[in-house]
XYZ file of N, CA and C in Angstrom:
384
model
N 118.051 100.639 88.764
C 116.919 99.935 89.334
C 117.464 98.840 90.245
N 116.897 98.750 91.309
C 117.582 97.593 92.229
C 116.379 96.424 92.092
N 116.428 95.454 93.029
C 115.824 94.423 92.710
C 114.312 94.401 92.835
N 114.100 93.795 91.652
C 112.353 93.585 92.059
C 111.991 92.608 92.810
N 110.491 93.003 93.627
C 110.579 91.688 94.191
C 108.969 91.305 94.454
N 108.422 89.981 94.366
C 107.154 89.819 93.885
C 106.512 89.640 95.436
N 105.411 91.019 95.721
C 104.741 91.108 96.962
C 103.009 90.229 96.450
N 102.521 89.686 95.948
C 101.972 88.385 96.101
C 101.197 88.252 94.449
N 101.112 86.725 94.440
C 100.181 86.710 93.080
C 99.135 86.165 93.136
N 98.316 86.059 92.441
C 97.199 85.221 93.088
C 97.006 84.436 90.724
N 95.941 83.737 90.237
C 96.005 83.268 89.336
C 95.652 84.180 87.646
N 95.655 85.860 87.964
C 95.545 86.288 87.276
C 96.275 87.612 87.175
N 97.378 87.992 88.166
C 98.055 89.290 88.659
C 99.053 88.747 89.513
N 99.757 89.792 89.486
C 101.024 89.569 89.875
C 101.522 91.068 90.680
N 101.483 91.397 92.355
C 102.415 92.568 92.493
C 103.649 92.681 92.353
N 104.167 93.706 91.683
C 105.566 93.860 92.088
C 105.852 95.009 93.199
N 107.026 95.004 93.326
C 107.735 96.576 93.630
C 109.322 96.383 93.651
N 109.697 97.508 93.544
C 111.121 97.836 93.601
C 111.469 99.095 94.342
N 113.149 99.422 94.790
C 113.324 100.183 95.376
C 113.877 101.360 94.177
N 113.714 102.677 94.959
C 114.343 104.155 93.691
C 115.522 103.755 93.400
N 115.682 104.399 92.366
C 117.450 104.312 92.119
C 118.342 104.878 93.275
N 119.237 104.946 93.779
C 119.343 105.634 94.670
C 119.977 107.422 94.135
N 120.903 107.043 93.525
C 121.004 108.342 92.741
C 120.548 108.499 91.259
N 119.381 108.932 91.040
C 118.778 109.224 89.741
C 119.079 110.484 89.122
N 119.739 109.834 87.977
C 120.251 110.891 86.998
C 119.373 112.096 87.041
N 118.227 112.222 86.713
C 117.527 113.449 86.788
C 116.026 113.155 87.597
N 115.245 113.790 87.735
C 113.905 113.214 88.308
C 113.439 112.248 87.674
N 112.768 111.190 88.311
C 111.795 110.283 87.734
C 110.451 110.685 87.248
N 109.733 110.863 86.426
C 108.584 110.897 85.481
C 108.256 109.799 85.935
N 108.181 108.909 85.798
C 107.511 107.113 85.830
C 108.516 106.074 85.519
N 107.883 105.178 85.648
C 108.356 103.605 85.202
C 107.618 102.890 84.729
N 108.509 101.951 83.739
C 107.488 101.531 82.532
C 107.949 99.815 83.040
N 107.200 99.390 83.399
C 107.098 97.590 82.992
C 107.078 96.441 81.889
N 107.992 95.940 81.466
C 107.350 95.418 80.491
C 107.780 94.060 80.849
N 106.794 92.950 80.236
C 106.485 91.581 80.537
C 106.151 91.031 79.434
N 106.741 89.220 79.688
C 105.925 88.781 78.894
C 106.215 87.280 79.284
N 105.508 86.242 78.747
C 105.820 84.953 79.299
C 106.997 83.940 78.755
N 107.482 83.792 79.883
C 108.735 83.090 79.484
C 108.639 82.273 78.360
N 108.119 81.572 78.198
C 107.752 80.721 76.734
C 107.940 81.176 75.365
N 107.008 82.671 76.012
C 107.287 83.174 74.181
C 108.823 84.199 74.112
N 109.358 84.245 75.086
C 110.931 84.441 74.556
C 110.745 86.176 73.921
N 109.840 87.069 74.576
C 109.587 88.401 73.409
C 109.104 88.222 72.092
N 108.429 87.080 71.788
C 107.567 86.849 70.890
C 106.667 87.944 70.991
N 106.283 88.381 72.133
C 105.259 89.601 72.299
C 105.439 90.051 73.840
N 105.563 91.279 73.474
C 105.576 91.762 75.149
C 104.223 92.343 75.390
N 103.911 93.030 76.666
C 103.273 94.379 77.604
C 103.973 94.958 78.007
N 103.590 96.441 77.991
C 103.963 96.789 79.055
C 102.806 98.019 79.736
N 103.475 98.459 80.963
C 102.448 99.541 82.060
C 103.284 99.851 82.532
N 102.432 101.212 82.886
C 103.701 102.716 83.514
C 103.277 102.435 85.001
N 103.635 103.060 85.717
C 102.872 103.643 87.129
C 104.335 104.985 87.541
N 103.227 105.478 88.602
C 104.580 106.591 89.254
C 104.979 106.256 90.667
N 104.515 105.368 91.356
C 104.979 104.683 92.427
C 106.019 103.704 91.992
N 106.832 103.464 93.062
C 107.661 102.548 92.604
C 106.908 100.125 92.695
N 105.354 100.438 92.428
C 104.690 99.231 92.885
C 103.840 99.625 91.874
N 103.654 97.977 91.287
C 102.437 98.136 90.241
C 101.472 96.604 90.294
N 100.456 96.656 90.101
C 99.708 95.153 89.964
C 99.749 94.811 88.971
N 100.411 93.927 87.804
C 99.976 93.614 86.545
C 98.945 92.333 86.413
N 97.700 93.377 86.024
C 96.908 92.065 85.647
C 96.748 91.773 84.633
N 95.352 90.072 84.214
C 95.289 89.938 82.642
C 95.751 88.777 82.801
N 96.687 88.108 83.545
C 97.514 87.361 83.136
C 97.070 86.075 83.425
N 97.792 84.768 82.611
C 97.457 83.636 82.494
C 98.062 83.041 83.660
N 96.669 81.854 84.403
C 97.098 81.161 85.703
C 98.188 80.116 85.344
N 98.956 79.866 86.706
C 100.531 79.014 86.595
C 100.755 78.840 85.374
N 101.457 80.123 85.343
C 102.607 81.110 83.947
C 103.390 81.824 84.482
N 104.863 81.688 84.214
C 105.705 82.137 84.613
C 105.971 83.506 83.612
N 106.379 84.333 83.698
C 106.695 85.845 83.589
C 107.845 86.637 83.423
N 107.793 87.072 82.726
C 109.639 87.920 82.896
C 109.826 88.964 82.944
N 109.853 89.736 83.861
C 110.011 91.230 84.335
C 110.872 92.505 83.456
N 110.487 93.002 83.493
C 111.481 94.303 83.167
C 111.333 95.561 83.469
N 112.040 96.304 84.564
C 111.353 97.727 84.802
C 112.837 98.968 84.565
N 112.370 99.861 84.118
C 113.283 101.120 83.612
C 112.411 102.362 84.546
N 113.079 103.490 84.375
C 112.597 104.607 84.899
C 112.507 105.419 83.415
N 111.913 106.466 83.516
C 111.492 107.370 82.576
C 111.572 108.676 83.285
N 113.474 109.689 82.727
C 113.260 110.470 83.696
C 112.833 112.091 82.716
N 113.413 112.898 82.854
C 113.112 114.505 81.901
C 114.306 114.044 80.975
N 115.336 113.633 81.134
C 116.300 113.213 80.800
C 115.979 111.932 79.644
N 115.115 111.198 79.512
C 114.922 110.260 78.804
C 114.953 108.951 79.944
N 114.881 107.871 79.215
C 114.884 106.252 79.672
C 116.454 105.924 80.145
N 116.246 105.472 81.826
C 117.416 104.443 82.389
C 116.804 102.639 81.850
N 118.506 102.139 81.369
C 118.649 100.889 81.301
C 117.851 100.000 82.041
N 117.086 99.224 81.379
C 116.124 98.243 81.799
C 116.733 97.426 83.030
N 115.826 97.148 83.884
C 116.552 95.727 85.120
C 117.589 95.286 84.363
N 117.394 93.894 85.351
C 118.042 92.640 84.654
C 116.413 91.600 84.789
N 116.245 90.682 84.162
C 115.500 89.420 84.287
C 114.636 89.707 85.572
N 113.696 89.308 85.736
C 113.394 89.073 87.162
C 111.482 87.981 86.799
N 111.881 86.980 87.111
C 110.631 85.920 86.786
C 110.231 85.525 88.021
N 108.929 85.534 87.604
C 108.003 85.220 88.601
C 106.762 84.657 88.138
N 105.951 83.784 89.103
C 105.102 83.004 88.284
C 103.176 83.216 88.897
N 102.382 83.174 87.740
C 101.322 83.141 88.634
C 100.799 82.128 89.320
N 100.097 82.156 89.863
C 99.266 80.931 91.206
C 98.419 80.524 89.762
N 97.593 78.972 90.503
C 97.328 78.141 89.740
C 95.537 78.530 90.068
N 94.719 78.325 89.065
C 93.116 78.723 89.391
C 93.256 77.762 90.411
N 92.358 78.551 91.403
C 91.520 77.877 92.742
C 90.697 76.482 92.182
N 90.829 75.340 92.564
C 89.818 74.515 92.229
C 88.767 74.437 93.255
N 88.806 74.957 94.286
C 87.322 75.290 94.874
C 86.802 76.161 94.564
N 86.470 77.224 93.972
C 85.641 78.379 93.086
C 85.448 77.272 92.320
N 86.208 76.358 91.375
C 85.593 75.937 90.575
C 84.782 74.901 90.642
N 84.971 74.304 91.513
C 84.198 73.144 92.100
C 82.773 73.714 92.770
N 83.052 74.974 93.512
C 81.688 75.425 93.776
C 80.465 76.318 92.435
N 81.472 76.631 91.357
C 80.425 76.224 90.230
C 79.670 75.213 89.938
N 80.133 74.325 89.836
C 79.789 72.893 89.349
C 78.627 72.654 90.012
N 78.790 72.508 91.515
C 77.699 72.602 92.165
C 76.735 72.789 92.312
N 77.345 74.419 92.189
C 75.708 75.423 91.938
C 74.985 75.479 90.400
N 75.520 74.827 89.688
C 74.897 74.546 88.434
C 74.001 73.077 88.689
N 74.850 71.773 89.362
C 73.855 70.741 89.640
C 72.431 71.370 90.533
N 73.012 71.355 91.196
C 71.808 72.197 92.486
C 70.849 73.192 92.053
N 71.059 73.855 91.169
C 70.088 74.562 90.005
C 69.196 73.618 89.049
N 69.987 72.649 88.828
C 68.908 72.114 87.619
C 68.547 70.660 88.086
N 68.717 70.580 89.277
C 67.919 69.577 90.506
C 66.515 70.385 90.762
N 66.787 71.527 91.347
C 65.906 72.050 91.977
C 65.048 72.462 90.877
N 65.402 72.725 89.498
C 64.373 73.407 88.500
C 63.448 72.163 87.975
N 65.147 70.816 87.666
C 63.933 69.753 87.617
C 62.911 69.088 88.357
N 63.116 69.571 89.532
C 61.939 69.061 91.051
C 60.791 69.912 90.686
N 61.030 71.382 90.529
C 59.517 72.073 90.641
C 59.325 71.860 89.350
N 59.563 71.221 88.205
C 59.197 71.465 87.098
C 58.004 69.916 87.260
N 58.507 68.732 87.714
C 57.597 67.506 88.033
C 56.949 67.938 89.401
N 56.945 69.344 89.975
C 55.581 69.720 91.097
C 54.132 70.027 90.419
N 55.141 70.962 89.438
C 53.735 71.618 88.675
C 53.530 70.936 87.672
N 54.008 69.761 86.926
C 53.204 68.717 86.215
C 52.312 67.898 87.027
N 52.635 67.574 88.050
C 51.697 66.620 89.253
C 50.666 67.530 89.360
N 50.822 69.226 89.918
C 49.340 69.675 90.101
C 48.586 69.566 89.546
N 49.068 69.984 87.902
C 48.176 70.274 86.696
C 47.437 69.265 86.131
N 47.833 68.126 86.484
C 47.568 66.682 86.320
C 46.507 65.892 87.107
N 46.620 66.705 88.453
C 45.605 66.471 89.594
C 44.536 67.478 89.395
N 44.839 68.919 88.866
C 43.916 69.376 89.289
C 42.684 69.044 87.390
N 43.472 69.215 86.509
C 42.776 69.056 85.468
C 41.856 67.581 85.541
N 42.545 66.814 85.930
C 41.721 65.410 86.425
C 42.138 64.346 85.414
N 42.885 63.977 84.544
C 43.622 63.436 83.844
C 44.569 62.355 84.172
């Protein structure tokens, strides 16, 4: 396996890709990924196959760093895992989140406005 290399992340995925072996013992079947976050040290891994040599791993926790591992899977059985290869995700957008916030004030502005419209009508029109 030659080097992996991280084609973009955003705060919940991560692309990779890598190049073929160049001489592969027998055909490639797939490649298996496995990951897990630097922190937990293989406390627990993932992993995912694909048959391209590019995979998206999603799921993953925003600004968290990652630790790669990709093997081939040939008729022949499993080639030796990479070496290391870390990479980290992007941090949540704080404008998505800020434009929640928003649209939650701006919702219960506007619900509390028509809610004192139609107490004023009912008030005017009942005569009270």
């Amino acid at each position: 396996m030659g080097i992996v290399r991280k084609d973009w992340a955003i705060h919940n995925s991560i692309a990779l890709s890598w190049s073929e072996v160049e001489q592969p013992p027998s055909d490639i079947v797939d490649y298996e990924v496995k990951y897990y976050e630097k922190e937990q040290e293989q406390l627990s891994y993932s992993s995912t196959r694909t048959k391209s040599t590019s995979v998206v791993v999603t799921g993953l926790r925003p600004s968290t760093v990652y630790v790669f591992h990709v093997r081939a899977r040939t008729s022949a059985g499993y080639t030796a895992y990479s070496p290391n290869f870390e990479f980290a995700t992007a941090a949540e957008d704080p404008d998505i989140a800020d434009q929640g916030q928003v649209l939650v004030v701006v919702t219960a502005s506007v619900g509390g406005f028509s809610l004192l419209v139609i107490l004023t009508l009912f008030l005017l029109i009942t005569g009270r």
